[in-house]
Amino acid sequence: MGFFSKSKKKEGWLTINLLADGICVGAVRRVSEAKPVVELAQFYPLQPSDSPEALDKLARELRAGSFRCGTLLNGGEYQLLAVEAPNVPREELKTAVRWRLKDMLDFHVDDAAIDVLEIPVDKSAVQRANTMFVVAARNSVVKERQELFGAAKFRLRVIDIPELAQRNISALLEPQGRGLAMLSFGADGGLLTVTYNAELYLARHIDVTLAQLLEPDSDKQQVCFEKIALELQRSMDHFDRQFHFISVSKLLLAPSGAPGLHEYLASNLYLPVEAMELSDVFDLANTPELAEVEQQRRYFLTLGAALRYEESSL
C-alpha cells in the first residue's frame, strides 16, 4: 500500500481522518462533466479518536466493508522532502532515493516507509533540473495505522498526506494553462501548495495554526498576518526562480473564518488573492451543512483526500 496510491476504479472513496477532537469522515463521488458530489460528511466527537472501539463502532454504522477507504497522516507523523531524482530505472527509484534520505530524516532511514511523487520538468529547457517529492514515515506509524483500521474491518487502501489532499482540490480550480497557489490552515499550521496541470510543484508549511489565526487579540492577529505574508512572499519568489516556466495565476484561500486575512494578503502580495468555498469545487446538495465556514474548514482536507483520481500507481 503506497502513501498516495491512486485508484483505477470509478467509484468514490471514503476518507476517515483521525483528528485531535474526533473522527472526520467524508465520501466523494466524481461525476463526468460536473462537480464531484459529496455523498457523506460526518464528524464523530469521540475520545480518543484513534481507539479501536471508536473505529469499530464507526465501521459498523457506515458499513465500511463496502467502501474503499483512505486516511490521512497528521503533522509530525511524516516528512515530505524535495530531492534530486536519481538517474535509475523506475523500478529502482525507491531504493535509490532511500540512500539519499540518510541525512535528511529525523529518524534512521532503515525505519522509514517511503513513497515518491515526481515533479514534471520544463520540457523546453536545455538542461532540466529533475526533482521529486519523497514522503517518509516511520514504519511503526504506518503499521499502527494499518492495524488500527484492520481491527475495525475497514478496507484501508491508502494512507494519504495533507499536501496531496490539498493538491486534489487545487487541481480542479486551476485556470487553463496556468498554475494555482492555495493556502489553508489547520491545527498543524498553514499549508501552501502550488499546482500546475494537476501536479504538485510546491508544498510549504507556515508556522501559524488556525487557533492563532482566530486569535481575538488584534495585535497578536496582526503579527500572524505579517508572518504569513512574509512566508508567502519568500515561497513564491523561490517558486518563480525554480519553476520560471509556470505562471501562477492567483492565491486561493481555503475557508478559515479568519476576519481580515483575505484583505490583508490582497493588499500585501503581488499575486491576486481570492477566497474559495467548498461549493466552488463540490456539489453539496447532499450535505447542505457544509455551507457553514466552520464545517468547510473542518472537512477541507478530508474531502480533498476523498477526491481520488485515476493515475498509475507508483
Short mmCIF file of C-alpha atoms in Angstrom, two decimals, residues 131-282:
data_model
loop_
_atom_site.label_atom_id
_atom_site.label_comp_id
_atom_site.label_asym_id
_atom_site.label_seq_id
_atom_site.Cartn_x
_atom_site.Cartn_y
_atom_site.Cartn_z
CA THR A 131 13.47 16.83 -8.67
CA MET A 132 10.88 14.75 -6.89
CA PHE A 133 8.93 14.65 -3.66
CA VAL A 134 9.61 11.89 -1.18
CA VAL A 135 7.26 11.21 1.70
CA ALA A 136 8.71 9.27 4.60
CA ALA A 137 7.13 8.00 7.80
CA ARG A 138 8.29 5.64 10.48
CA ASN A 139 7.38 2.05 9.76
CA SER A 140 5.86 1.88 13.22
CA VAL A 141 3.45 4.75 12.42
CA VAL A 142 2.29 3.13 9.19
CA LYS A 143 1.96 -0.31 10.79
CA GLU A 144 -0.01 1.06 13.72
CA ARG A 145 -2.42 2.84 11.39
CA GLN A 146 -2.89 -0.27 9.26
CA GLU A 147 -3.53 -2.46 12.28
CA LEU A 148 -5.94 0.06 13.79
CA PHE A 149 -8.12 0.13 10.68
CA GLY A 150 -7.74 -3.58 10.08
CA ALA A 151 -9.05 -4.39 13.54
CA ALA A 152 -12.14 -2.29 12.79
CA LYS A 153 -12.59 -4.11 9.44
CA PHE A 154 -12.03 -1.01 7.32
CA ARG A 155 -10.65 -1.82 3.87
CA LEU A 156 -7.82 0.70 4.18
CA ARG A 157 -6.34 1.12 0.73
CA VAL A 158 -4.28 4.29 1.05
CA ILE A 159 -2.55 6.43 3.64
CA ASP A 160 -2.51 9.97 2.31
CA ILE A 161 -0.92 13.25 3.38
CA PRO A 162 -2.43 16.76 3.60
CA GLU A 163 -0.29 18.17 0.78
CA LEU A 164 -1.85 15.80 -1.73
CA ALA A 165 -5.35 16.21 -0.36
CA GLN A 166 -4.99 19.95 -0.97
CA ARG A 167 -3.45 19.25 -4.39
CA ASN A 168 -6.59 17.35 -5.37
CA ILE A 169 -8.78 20.39 -4.68
CA SER A 170 -6.39 22.86 -6.27
CA ALA A 171 -6.21 20.76 -9.44
CA LEU A 172 -9.94 21.26 -10.04
CA LEU A 173 -9.68 25.04 -9.77
CA GLU A 174 -6.62 25.73 -11.92
CA PRO A 175 -7.07 28.22 -14.76
CA GLN A 176 -6.24 26.65 -18.11
CA GLY A 177 -2.51 26.73 -18.77
CA ARG A 178 -1.57 28.48 -15.51
CA GLY A 179 -0.54 27.46 -12.02
CA LEU A 180 -2.54 27.97 -8.84
CA ALA A 181 -1.35 28.69 -5.30
CA MET A 182 -3.57 27.58 -2.42
CA LEU A 183 -3.33 28.31 1.30
CA SER A 184 -5.17 26.52 4.10
CA PHE A 185 -4.91 26.48 7.89
CA GLY A 186 -5.46 23.77 10.47
CA ALA A 187 -4.33 22.60 13.87
CA ASP A 188 -0.84 21.79 12.49
CA GLY A 189 -0.35 25.21 10.87
CA GLY A 190 -0.65 26.71 7.42
CA LEU A 191 -0.15 24.76 4.20
CA LEU A 192 0.83 26.45 0.94
CA THR A 193 0.73 24.45 -2.28
CA VAL A 194 1.25 25.33 -5.92
CA THR A 195 -0.18 23.09 -8.62
CA TYR A 196 0.09 23.15 -12.39
CA ASN A 197 -1.60 20.74 -14.79
CA ALA A 198 -2.94 18.92 -11.71
CA GLU A 199 0.61 18.23 -10.46
CA LEU A 200 2.08 19.33 -7.14
CA TYR A 201 5.11 21.57 -7.62
CA LEU A 202 5.46 23.28 -4.24
CA ALA A 203 4.44 22.43 -0.69
CA ARG A 204 5.43 24.64 2.23
CA HIS A 205 4.29 24.70 5.84
CA ILE A 206 3.73 28.01 7.61
CA ASP A 207 4.10 28.04 11.38
CA VAL A 208 0.77 29.69 12.14
CA THR A 209 -2.05 27.48 13.42
CA LEU A 210 -5.75 28.01 12.89
CA ALA A 211 -6.14 28.80 16.59
CA GLN A 212 -3.54 31.57 16.33
CA LEU A 213 -5.19 32.87 13.18
CA LEU A 214 -8.51 33.19 15.01
CA GLU A 215 -6.92 34.96 17.98
CA PRO A 216 -9.30 37.73 19.11
CA ASP A 217 -6.40 39.95 20.19
CA SER A 218 -5.93 42.23 17.17
CA ASP A 219 -2.22 42.82 17.89
CA LYS A 220 -1.47 39.08 18.02
CA GLN A 221 -3.51 38.52 14.89
CA GLN A 222 -1.59 41.28 13.10
CA VAL A 223 1.69 39.51 13.94
CA CYS A 224 0.28 36.31 12.42
CA PHE A 225 -0.82 38.13 9.28
CA GLU A 226 2.62 39.67 8.83
CA LYS A 227 4.33 36.31 9.31
CA ILE A 228 2.04 34.65 6.78
CA ALA A 229 2.60 37.37 4.18
CA LEU A 230 6.38 37.19 4.59
CA GLU A 231 6.42 33.40 4.22
CA LEU A 232 4.21 33.61 1.16
CA GLN A 233 6.43 36.19 -0.49
CA ARG A 234 9.55 34.13 0.17
CA SER A 235 7.94 30.91 -1.04
CA MET A 236 6.57 32.42 -4.23
CA ASP A 237 9.87 34.14 -5.02
CA HIS A 238 11.59 30.76 -4.62
CA PHE A 239 8.98 29.11 -6.80
CA ASP A 240 9.39 31.71 -9.55
CA ARG A 241 13.14 31.10 -9.63
CA GLN A 242 12.85 27.32 -9.66
CA PHE A 243 9.84 26.95 -11.96
CA HIS A 244 10.04 30.03 -14.18
CA PHE A 245 8.07 28.24 -16.91
CA ILE A 246 4.92 28.25 -14.72
CA SER A 247 2.83 31.41 -14.46
CA VAL A 248 0.89 31.34 -11.19
CA SER A 249 -2.49 33.00 -11.69
CA LYS A 250 -3.54 33.71 -8.10
CA LEU A 251 -3.59 32.61 -4.49
CA LEU A 252 -6.75 30.91 -3.27
CA LEU A 253 -7.55 31.00 0.44
CA ALA A 254 -9.25 27.91 1.77
CA PRO A 255 -12.12 28.50 4.23
CA SER A 256 -10.76 29.58 7.62
CA GLY A 257 -13.16 32.11 9.10
CA ALA A 258 -10.26 34.43 9.95
CA PRO A 259 -11.56 38.00 9.67
CA GLY A 260 -9.31 40.35 7.75
CA LEU A 261 -6.88 37.77 6.37
CA HIS A 262 -8.12 37.99 2.80
CA GLU A 263 -7.97 41.77 2.79
CA TYR A 264 -4.53 41.88 4.38
CA LEU A 265 -2.96 39.43 1.93
CA ALA A 266 -4.63 41.09 -1.04
CA SER A 267 -3.03 44.38 -0.01
CA ASN A 268 0.44 42.95 0.64
CA LEU A 269 1.06 40.36 -2.09
CA TYR A 270 1.78 40.87 -5.78
CA LEU A 271 -0.48 37.91 -6.62
CA PRO A 272 -4.25 38.34 -6.80
CA VAL A 273 -5.82 36.79 -3.69
CA GLU A 274 -9.26 35.20 -3.70
CA ALA A 275 -11.27 33.33 -1.07
CA MET A 276 -12.76 29.98 -2.03
CA GLU A 277 -15.66 27.91 -0.75
CA LEU A 278 -16.23 24.18 -0.96
CA SER A 279 -19.15 24.84 -3.30
CA ASP A 280 -16.61 26.10 -5.86
CA VAL A 281 -15.32 22.53 -6.08
CA PHE A 282 -18.07 20.19 -4.88
#
